[in-house]
Protein backbone atom coordinates (compact mmCIF):
# COMPACT_ATOMS: atom_id res chain seq x y z
CA UNK A 1 0.00 0.00 0.00
CA UNK A 2 2.79 2.45 0.87
CA UNK A 3 4.44 1.76 -2.46
CA UNK A 4 1.42 2.47 -4.62
CA UNK A 5 0.35 5.43 -2.53
CA UNK A 6 3.72 7.18 -2.60
CA UNK A 7 4.25 6.40 -6.28
CA UNK A 8 0.93 8.05 -7.03
CA UNK A 9 1.75 11.09 -4.88
CA UNK A 10 5.09 11.58 -6.62
CA UNK A 11 3.39 11.34 -10.01
CA UNK A 12 1.21 14.25 -8.88
CA UNK A 13 4.30 16.19 -7.69
CA UNK A 14 3.11 15.97 -4.09
CA UNK A 15 6.60 15.44 -2.69
CA UNK A 16 5.98 16.65 0.84
CA UNK A 17 2.91 14.43 1.18
CA UNK A 18 4.79 11.39 -0.14
CA UNK A 19 7.62 12.06 2.30
CA UNK A 20 5.12 12.47 5.14
CA UNK A 21 3.50 9.10 4.39
CA UNK A 22 6.90 7.42 4.26
CA UNK A 23 7.93 9.00 7.56
CA UNK A 24 4.67 7.96 9.22
CA UNK A 25 5.13 4.39 8.04
CA UNK A 26 8.72 4.36 9.27
CA UNK A 27 7.69 5.62 12.71
CA UNK A 28 4.88 3.11 13.20
CA UNK A 29 6.71 0.14 11.69
CA UNK A 30 10.22 0.21 13.14
CA UNK A 31 11.04 -3.24 11.78
CA UNK A 32 10.45 -1.93 8.27
CA UNK A 33 13.18 0.74 8.50
CA UNK A 34 15.64 -1.00 6.14
CA UNK A 35 12.85 -1.68 3.66
CA UNK A 36 11.56 1.89 3.89
CA UNK A 37 15.04 3.29 3.26
CA UNK A 38 15.35 1.10 0.16
CA UNK A 39 11.97 2.39 -0.99
CA UNK A 40 13.12 6.00 -0.53
CA UNK A 41 16.20 5.27 -2.63
CA UNK A 42 14.14 3.54 -5.31
CA UNK A 43 11.76 6.48 -5.56
CA UNK A 44 14.66 8.92 -5.73
CA UNK A 45 16.35 6.91 -8.48
CA UNK A 46 13.10 6.58 -10.39
CA UNK A 47 12.67 10.36 -10.46
CA UNK A 48 16.22 10.95 -11.69
CA UNK A 49 15.89 8.23 -14.34
CA UNK A 50 12.72 9.96 -15.56
CA UNK A 51 14.84 13.12 -16.01
CA UNK A 52 13.16 14.72 -13.01
CA UNK A 53 16.31 15.52 -11.04
CA UNK A 54 14.95 18.76 -9.52
CA UNK A 55 11.88 16.85 -8.34
CA UNK A 56 14.08 14.11 -6.90
CA UNK A 57 15.99 16.64 -4.82
CA UNK A 58 12.74 18.29 -3.77
CA UNK A 59 11.36 14.91 -2.65
CA UNK A 60 14.51 14.06 -0.69
CA UNK A 61 14.47 17.50 0.95
CA UNK A 62 10.95 16.78 2.19
CA UNK A 63 12.09 13.78 4.23
CA UNK A 64 12.69 14.25 7.96
CA UNK A 65 14.98 11.28 8.58
CA UNK A 66 18.55 12.59 8.15
CA UNK A 67 20.00 9.16 7.32
CA UNK A 68 17.50 8.63 4.54
CA UNK A 69 18.15 12.15 3.25
CA UNK A 70 21.92 11.71 3.19
CA UNK A 71 21.75 8.36 1.41
CA UNK A 72 19.20 9.65 -1.09
CA UNK A 73 21.17 12.84 -1.82
CA UNK A 74 24.29 10.78 -2.45
CA UNK A 75 22.66 8.31 -4.82
CA UNK A 76 20.67 11.02 -6.61
CA UNK A 77 23.81 13.06 -7.27
CA UNK A 78 25.72 10.03 -8.55
CA UNK A 79 22.85 9.02 -10.81
CA UNK A 80 22.59 12.58 -12.11
CA UNK A 81 26.23 12.38 -13.23
CA UNK A 82 25.64 9.07 -14.98
CA UNK A 83 22.62 10.47 -16.81
CA UNK A 84 24.29 13.75 -17.83
CA UNK A 85 22.35 15.79 -15.28
CA UNK A 86 25.20 16.70 -12.94
CA UNK A 87 24.38 20.39 -13.29
CA UNK A 88 21.14 19.90 -11.38
CA UNK A 89 22.92 18.26 -8.47
CA UNK A 90 25.63 20.92 -8.40
CA UNK A 91 23.10 23.75 -8.58
CA UNK A 92 21.03 22.19 -5.82
CA UNK A 93 24.11 21.84 -3.61
CA UNK A 94 24.98 25.50 -4.16
CA UNK A 95 21.50 26.94 -3.64
CA UNK A 96 20.11 24.79 -0.84
CA UNK A 97 20.65 25.06 2.86
CA UNK A 98 21.74 21.51 3.49
CA UNK A 99 23.25 20.32 6.72
CA UNK A 100 26.99 19.71 6.57
CA UNK A 101 26.55 15.94 6.38
CA UNK A 102 23.90 16.20 3.68
CA UNK A 103 26.11 18.45 1.59
CA UNK A 104 29.05 16.08 2.03
CA UNK A 105 26.87 13.13 0.99
CA UNK A 106 25.61 14.94 -2.11
CA UNK A 107 29.08 16.11 -3.14
CA UNK A 108 30.51 12.65 -2.45
CA UNK A 109 27.97 11.21 -4.88
CA UNK A 110 28.98 13.78 -7.49
CA UNK A 111 32.72 13.28 -7.08
CA UNK A 112 32.66 9.49 -7.05
CA UNK A 113 30.44 9.31 -10.13
CA UNK A 114 32.60 11.87 -11.96
CA UNK A 115 35.75 9.92 -11.08
CA UNK A 116 34.16 6.69 -12.34
CA UNK A 117 33.10 8.42 -15.53
CA UNK A 118 36.68 9.50 -16.24
CA UNK A 119 38.02 5.96 -15.93
Tab-separated table of N, CA and C in Angstrom:
chain	number	residue	atom	x	y	z
A	1	UNK	N	0.819	-1.192	0.000
A	1	UNK	CA	0.000	0.000	0.000
A	1	UNK	C	0.866	1.259	0.000
A	2	UNK	N	1.905	1.291	0.828
A	2	UNK	CA	2.790	2.452	0.868
A	2	UNK	C	3.415	2.692	-0.501
A	3	UNK	N	3.797	1.617	-1.160
A	3	UNK	CA	4.443	1.762	-2.461
A	3	UNK	C	3.521	2.417	-3.485
A	4	UNK	N	2.332	1.906	-3.621
A	4	UNK	CA	1.421	2.466	-4.624
A	4	UNK	C	0.996	3.887	-4.257
A	5	UNK	N	0.781	4.103	-2.979
A	5	UNK	CA	0.348	5.429	-2.527
A	5	UNK	C	1.420	6.487	-2.781
A	6	UNK	N	2.660	6.189	-2.427
A	6	UNK	CA	3.724	7.181	-2.601
A	6	UNK	C	4.088	7.352	-4.072
A	7	UNK	N	4.010	6.287	-4.842
A	7	UNK	CA	4.254	6.400	-6.280
A	7	UNK	C	3.235	7.346	-6.908
A	8	UNK	N	1.997	7.196	-6.514
A	8	UNK	CA	0.927	8.054	-7.029
A	8	UNK	C	1.134	9.512	-6.603
A	9	UNK	N	1.522	9.722	-5.364
A	9	UNK	CA	1.753	11.086	-4.878
A	9	UNK	C	2.904	11.753	-5.632
A	10	UNK	N	3.969	11.009	-5.882
A	10	UNK	CA	5.091	11.582	-6.624
A	10	UNK	C	4.693	11.904	-8.060
A	11	UNK	N	3.859	11.071	-8.651
A	11	UNK	CA	3.388	11.335	-10.015
A	11	UNK	C	2.596	12.639	-10.080
A	12	UNK	N	1.976	13.004	-8.961
A	12	UNK	CA	1.208	14.252	-8.878
A	12	UNK	C	2.054	15.410	-8.345
A	13	UNK	N	3.368	15.187	-8.214
A	13	UNK	CA	4.303	16.192	-7.686
A	13	UNK	C	3.976	16.613	-6.263
A	14	UNK	N	3.415	15.713	-5.495
A	14	UNK	CA	3.108	15.969	-4.086
A	14	UNK	C	4.223	15.357	-3.225
A	15	UNK	N	5.402	15.980	-3.317
A	15	UNK	CA	6.603	15.437	-2.688
A	15	UNK	C	6.527	15.450	-1.171
A	16	UNK	N	6.060	16.544	-0.617
A	16	UNK	CA	5.980	16.645	0.844
A	16	UNK	C	5.003	15.617	1.403
A	17	UNK	N	3.904	15.409	0.720
A	17	UNK	CA	2.911	14.430	1.183
A	17	UNK	C	3.461	13.010	1.079
A	18	UNK	N	4.171	12.723	-0.002
A	18	UNK	CA	4.787	11.393	-0.145
A	18	UNK	C	5.807	11.164	0.966
A	19	UNK	N	6.621	12.177	1.231
A	19	UNK	CA	7.618	12.061	2.304
A	19	UNK	C	6.941	11.868	3.654
A	20	UNK	N	5.858	12.587	3.874
A	20	UNK	CA	5.120	12.470	5.136
A	20	UNK	C	4.597	11.047	5.330
A	21	UNK	N	4.032	10.471	4.291
A	21	UNK	CA	3.504	9.101	4.386
A	21	UNK	C	4.625	8.107	4.673
A	22	UNK	N	5.757	8.310	4.029
A	22	UNK	CA	6.905	7.422	4.259
A	22	UNK	C	7.380	7.541	5.696
A	23	UNK	N	7.488	8.774	6.179
A	23	UNK	CA	7.935	8.999	7.562
A	23	UNK	C	6.966	8.361	8.555
A	24	UNK	N	5.673	8.545	8.322
A	24	UNK	CA	4.665	7.958	9.219
A	24	UNK	C	4.793	6.441	9.260
A	25	UNK	N	4.974	5.848	8.095
A	25	UNK	CA	5.126	4.391	8.039
A	25	UNK	C	6.387	3.959	8.789
A	26	UNK	N	7.467	4.700	8.593
A	26	UNK	CA	8.715	4.364	9.270
A	26	UNK	C	8.613	4.462	10.782
A	27	UNK	N	7.836	5.432	11.260
A	27	UNK	CA	7.688	5.620	12.710
A	27	UNK	C	6.806	4.552	13.340
A	28	UNK	N	5.805	4.102	12.621
A	28	UNK	CA	4.881	3.114	13.195
A	28	UNK	C	5.315	1.675	12.934
A	29	UNK	N	6.246	1.483	12.030
A	29	UNK	CA	6.711	0.140	11.685
A	29	UNK	C	8.234	0.094	11.757
A	30	UNK	N	8.772	0.151	12.950
A	30	UNK	CA	10.224	0.213	13.143
A	30	UNK	C	10.972	-0.934	12.461
A	31	UNK	N	10.364	-2.097	12.407
A	31	UNK	CA	11.036	-3.240	11.779
A	31	UNK	C	11.191	-3.056	10.273
A	32	UNK	N	10.398	-2.174	9.708
A	32	UNK	CA	10.448	-1.925	8.266
A	32	UNK	C	11.510	-0.906	7.868
A	33	UNK	N	12.244	-0.339	8.819
A	33	UNK	CA	13.183	0.739	8.502
A	33	UNK	C	14.102	0.428	7.324
A	34	UNK	N	14.771	-0.735	7.292
A	34	UNK	CA	15.643	-1.005	6.138
A	34	UNK	C	14.861	-1.036	4.823
A	35	UNK	N	13.678	-1.621	4.857
A	35	UNK	CA	12.854	-1.677	3.656
A	35	UNK	C	12.417	-0.276	3.238
A	36	UNK	N	12.035	0.532	4.203
A	36	UNK	CA	11.564	1.887	3.892
A	36	UNK	C	12.701	2.709	3.295
A	37	UNK	N	13.899	2.560	3.824
A	37	UNK	CA	15.040	3.294	3.261
A	37	UNK	C	15.279	2.857	1.814
A	38	UNK	N	15.203	1.573	1.546
A	38	UNK	CA	15.353	1.097	0.162
A	38	UNK	C	14.271	1.700	-0.733
A	39	UNK	N	13.062	1.811	-0.208
A	39	UNK	CA	11.971	2.389	-0.987
A	39	UNK	C	12.245	3.861	-1.286
A	40	UNK	N	12.751	4.597	-0.311
A	40	UNK	CA	13.121	6.004	-0.530
A	40	UNK	C	14.153	6.100	-1.650
A	41	UNK	N	15.158	5.239	-1.603
A	41	UNK	CA	16.203	5.266	-2.626
A	41	UNK	C	15.645	4.887	-3.996
A	42	UNK	N	14.749	3.922	-4.038
A	42	UNK	CA	14.138	3.536	-5.314
A	42	UNK	C	13.323	4.683	-5.905
A	43	UNK	N	12.552	5.350	-5.078
A	43	UNK	CA	11.756	6.482	-5.564
A	43	UNK	C	12.657	7.600	-6.073
A	44	UNK	N	13.712	7.874	-5.334
A	44	UNK	CA	14.656	8.917	-5.732
A	44	UNK	C	15.282	8.578	-7.077
A	45	UNK	N	15.739	7.349	-7.220
A	45	UNK	CA	16.351	6.915	-8.480
A	45	UNK	C	15.349	6.967	-9.626
A	46	UNK	N	14.137	6.568	-9.353
A	46	UNK	CA	13.102	6.582	-10.390
A	46	UNK	C	12.902	7.999	-10.926
A	47	UNK	N	12.851	8.972	-10.027
A	47	UNK	CA	12.666	10.358	-10.465
A	47	UNK	C	13.834	10.825	-11.326
A	48	UNK	N	15.060	10.529	-10.899
A	48	UNK	CA	16.223	10.951	-11.686
A	48	UNK	C	16.218	10.259	-13.046
A	49	UNK	N	15.908	8.972	-13.066
A	49	UNK	CA	15.886	8.230	-14.335
A	49	UNK	C	14.808	8.742	-15.282
A	50	UNK	N	13.779	9.354	-14.735
A	50	UNK	CA	12.723	9.958	-15.561
A	50	UNK	C	13.075	11.401	-15.927
A	51	UNK	N	14.349	11.766	-15.743
A	51	UNK	CA	14.841	13.123	-16.010
A	51	UNK	C	14.118	14.171	-15.179
A	52	UNK	N	13.807	13.808	-13.949
A	52	UNK	CA	13.161	14.719	-13.005
A	52	UNK	C	14.084	14.953	-11.814
A	53	UNK	N	15.331	15.317	-12.109
A	53	UNK	CA	16.311	15.522	-11.041
A	53	UNK	C	15.872	16.599	-10.049
A	54	UNK	N	15.377	17.755	-10.509
A	54	UNK	CA	14.946	18.756	-9.524
A	54	UNK	C	13.857	18.220	-8.592
A	55	UNK	N	12.942	17.434	-9.156
A	55	UNK	CA	11.881	16.853	-8.335
A	55	UNK	C	12.441	15.816	-7.365
A	56	UNK	N	13.456	15.084	-7.793
A	56	UNK	CA	14.085	14.105	-6.899
A	56	UNK	C	14.685	14.806	-5.691
A	57	UNK	N	15.393	15.903	-5.930
A	57	UNK	CA	15.995	16.638	-4.819
A	57	UNK	C	14.927	17.290	-3.941
A	58	UNK	N	13.851	17.721	-4.549
A	58	UNK	CA	12.741	18.291	-3.774
A	58	UNK	C	12.115	17.219	-2.882
A	59	UNK	N	11.913	16.022	-3.429
A	59	UNK	CA	11.364	14.909	-2.652
A	59	UNK	C	12.279	14.575	-1.479
A	60	UNK	N	13.561	14.422	-1.753
A	60	UNK	CA	14.509	14.064	-0.690
A	60	UNK	C	14.532	15.145	0.387
A	61	UNK	N	14.472	16.392	-0.016
A	61	UNK	CA	14.471	17.499	0.948
A	61	UNK	C	13.250	17.472	1.855
A	62	UNK	N	12.180	16.849	1.397
A	62	UNK	CA	10.948	16.775	2.190
A	62	UNK	C	11.002	15.722	3.290
A	63	UNK	N	11.973	14.837	3.221
A	63	UNK	CA	12.095	13.784	4.233
A	63	UNK	C	12.636	14.357	5.535
A	64	UNK	N	12.194	13.816	6.652
A	64	UNK	CA	12.689	14.254	7.957
A	64	UNK	C	13.895	13.442	8.419
A	65	UNK	N	13.928	12.165	8.103
A	65	UNK	CA	14.981	11.280	8.585
A	65	UNK	C	16.315	11.659	7.934
A	66	UNK	N	17.291	12.124	8.734
A	66	UNK	CA	18.548	12.587	8.151
A	66	UNK	C	19.356	11.478	7.475
A	67	UNK	N	19.265	10.262	7.962
A	67	UNK	CA	20.004	9.164	7.324
A	67	UNK	C	19.437	8.854	5.947
A	68	UNK	N	18.125	8.863	5.837
A	68	UNK	CA	17.501	8.629	4.538
A	68	UNK	C	17.840	9.761	3.584
A	69	UNK	N	17.830	10.994	4.097
A	69	UNK	CA	18.150	12.150	3.252
A	69	UNK	C	19.577	12.067	2.727
A	70	UNK	N	20.521	11.771	3.616
A	70	UNK	CA	21.924	11.706	3.194
A	70	UNK	C	22.134	10.633	2.140
A	71	UNK	N	21.590	9.449	2.377
A	71	UNK	CA	21.750	8.356	1.410
A	71	UNK	C	21.092	8.706	0.077
A	72	UNK	N	19.921	9.305	0.136
A	72	UNK	CA	19.201	9.652	-1.094
A	72	UNK	C	19.897	10.782	-1.854
A	73	UNK	N	20.423	11.774	-1.140
A	73	UNK	CA	21.173	12.839	-1.820
A	73	UNK	C	22.394	12.263	-2.532
A	74	UNK	N	23.084	11.359	-1.868
A	74	UNK	CA	24.291	10.775	-2.454
A	74	UNK	C	23.968	9.991	-3.723
A	75	UNK	N	22.985	9.129	-3.646
A	75	UNK	CA	22.656	8.310	-4.818
A	75	UNK	C	22.044	9.151	-5.932
A	76	UNK	N	21.258	10.154	-5.585
A	76	UNK	CA	20.665	11.023	-6.611
A	76	UNK	C	21.752	11.788	-7.360
A	77	UNK	N	22.725	12.310	-6.628
A	77	UNK	CA	23.809	13.057	-7.265
A	77	UNK	C	24.624	12.156	-8.188
A	78	UNK	N	24.945	10.958	-7.718
A	78	UNK	CA	25.717	10.026	-8.545
A	78	UNK	C	24.945	9.647	-9.805
A	79	UNK	N	23.671	9.390	-9.655
A	79	UNK	CA	22.854	9.019	-10.809
A	79	UNK	C	22.702	10.194	-11.775
A	80	UNK	N	22.647	11.394	-11.244
A	80	UNK	CA	22.595	12.582	-12.109
A	80	UNK	C	23.832	12.639	-13.006
A	81	UNK	N	24.998	12.370	-12.436
A	81	UNK	CA	26.229	12.378	-13.232
A	81	UNK	C	26.129	11.341	-14.343
A	82	UNK	N	25.717	10.156	-13.996
A	82	UNK	CA	25.637	9.066	-14.979
A	82	UNK	C	24.636	9.356	-16.095
A	83	UNK	N	23.655	10.175	-15.811
A	83	UNK	CA	22.622	10.474	-16.811
A	83	UNK	C	22.841	11.836	-17.486
A	84	UNK	N	23.985	12.459	-17.212
A	84	UNK	CA	24.285	13.745	-17.828
A	84	UNK	C	23.543	14.913	-17.211
A	85	UNK	N	23.119	14.759	-15.964
A	85	UNK	CA	22.346	15.795	-15.275
A	85	UNK	C	23.094	16.364	-14.070
A	86	UNK	N	24.410	16.276	-14.092
A	86	UNK	CA	25.204	16.703	-12.938
A	86	UNK	C	24.957	18.162	-12.572
A	87	UNK	N	24.635	18.975	-13.555
A	87	UNK	CA	24.382	20.388	-13.293
A	87	UNK	C	23.263	20.616	-12.295
A	88	UNK	N	22.243	19.776	-12.343
A	88	UNK	CA	21.144	19.897	-11.382
A	88	UNK	C	21.628	19.642	-9.957
A	89	UNK	N	22.423	18.602	-9.807
A	89	UNK	CA	22.923	18.260	-8.474
A	89	UNK	C	23.835	19.364	-7.950
A	90	UNK	N	24.709	19.857	-8.811
A	90	UNK	CA	25.630	20.919	-8.396
A	90	UNK	C	24.855	22.186	-8.030
A	91	UNK	N	23.908	22.561	-8.852
A	91	UNK	CA	23.101	23.753	-8.581
A	91	UNK	C	22.335	23.601	-7.269
A	92	UNK	N	21.761	22.433	-7.053
A	92	UNK	CA	21.025	22.191	-5.817
A	92	UNK	C	21.955	22.316	-4.613
A	93	UNK	N	23.152	21.767	-4.716
A	93	UNK	CA	24.114	21.841	-3.608
A	93	UNK	C	24.480	23.293	-3.306
A	94	UNK	N	24.593	24.109	-4.338
A	94	UNK	CA	24.979	25.503	-4.161
A	94	UNK	C	23.851	26.365	-3.601
A	95	UNK	N	22.622	26.073	-3.989
A	95	UNK	CA	21.498	26.940	-3.645
A	95	UNK	C	20.727	26.521	-2.403
A	96	UNK	N	20.903	25.299	-1.963
A	96	UNK	CA	20.115	24.789	-0.839
A	96	UNK	C	20.853	24.951	0.475
A	97	UNK	N	20.080	24.979	1.513
A	97	UNK	CA	20.654	25.057	2.859
A	97	UNK	C	20.672	23.658	3.461
A	98	UNK	N	21.603	22.867	2.994
A	98	UNK	CA	21.736	21.506	3.490
A	98	UNK	C	22.572	21.502	4.758
A	99	UNK	N	22.365	20.485	5.575
A	99	UNK	CA	23.251	20.318	6.721
A	99	UNK	C	24.623	19.928	6.177
A	100	UNK	N	25.630	20.036	7.008
A	100	UNK	CA	26.988	19.710	6.567
A	100	UNK	C	27.077	18.270	6.068
A	101	UNK	N	26.460	17.347	6.788
A	101	UNK	CA	26.550	15.937	6.385
A	101	UNK	C	25.761	15.666	5.106
A	102	UNK	N	24.658	16.367	4.914
A	102	UNK	CA	23.896	16.201	3.678
A	102	UNK	C	24.675	16.740	2.484
A	103	UNK	N	25.317	17.877	2.680
A	103	UNK	CA	26.112	18.446	1.593
A	103	UNK	C	27.284	17.543	1.247
A	104	UNK	N	27.938	17.001	2.268
A	104	UNK	CA	29.048	16.078	2.027
A	104	UNK	C	28.555	14.848	1.266
A	105	UNK	N	27.418	14.309	1.667
A	105	UNK	CA	26.870	13.129	0.987
A	105	UNK	C	26.575	13.433	-0.480
A	106	UNK	N	25.945	14.563	-0.741
A	106	UNK	CA	25.612	14.938	-2.112
A	106	UNK	C	26.884	15.132	-2.941
A	107	UNK	N	27.837	15.868	-2.403
A	107	UNK	CA	29.079	16.115	-3.137
A	107	UNK	C	29.885	14.835	-3.312
A	108	UNK	N	29.834	13.945	-2.326
A	108	UNK	CA	30.507	12.653	-2.455
A	108	UNK	C	29.916	11.874	-3.632
A	109	UNK	N	28.605	11.874	-3.746
A	109	UNK	CA	27.967	11.208	-4.879
A	109	UNK	C	28.415	11.793	-6.207
A	110	UNK	N	28.511	13.118	-6.273
A	110	UNK	CA	28.981	13.779	-7.493
A	110	UNK	C	30.412	13.393	-7.828
A	111	UNK	N	31.294	13.515	-6.847
A	111	UNK	CA	32.723	13.281	-7.081
A	111	UNK	C	32.999	11.832	-7.471
A	112	UNK	N	32.418	10.900	-6.750
A	112	UNK	CA	32.661	9.487	-7.050
A	112	UNK	C	32.163	9.145	-8.454
A	113	UNK	N	30.982	9.604	-8.799
A	113	UNK	CA	30.443	9.312	-10.132
A	113	UNK	C	31.271	9.982	-11.226
A	114	UNK	N	31.741	11.199	-10.978
A	114	UNK	CA	32.597	11.868	-11.963
A	114	UNK	C	33.918	11.132	-12.126
A	115	UNK	N	34.486	10.671	-11.020
A	115	UNK	CA	35.745	9.919	-11.082
A	115	UNK	C	35.557	8.615	-11.853
A	116	UNK	N	34.450	7.931	-11.615
A	116	UNK	CA	34.164	6.685	-12.338
A	116	UNK	C	33.965	6.950	-13.823
A	117	UNK	N	33.371	8.073	-14.134
A	117	UNK	CA	33.100	8.424	-15.527
A	117	UNK	C	34.401	8.669	-16.293
A	118	UNK	N	35.403	9.195	-15.604
A	118	UNK	CA	36.683	9.497	-16.244
A	118	UNK	C	37.483	8.238	-16.535
A	119	UNK	N	37.230	7.190	-15.778
A	119	UNK	CA	38.025	5.957	-15.933
A	119	UNK	C	37.652	5.167	-17.143
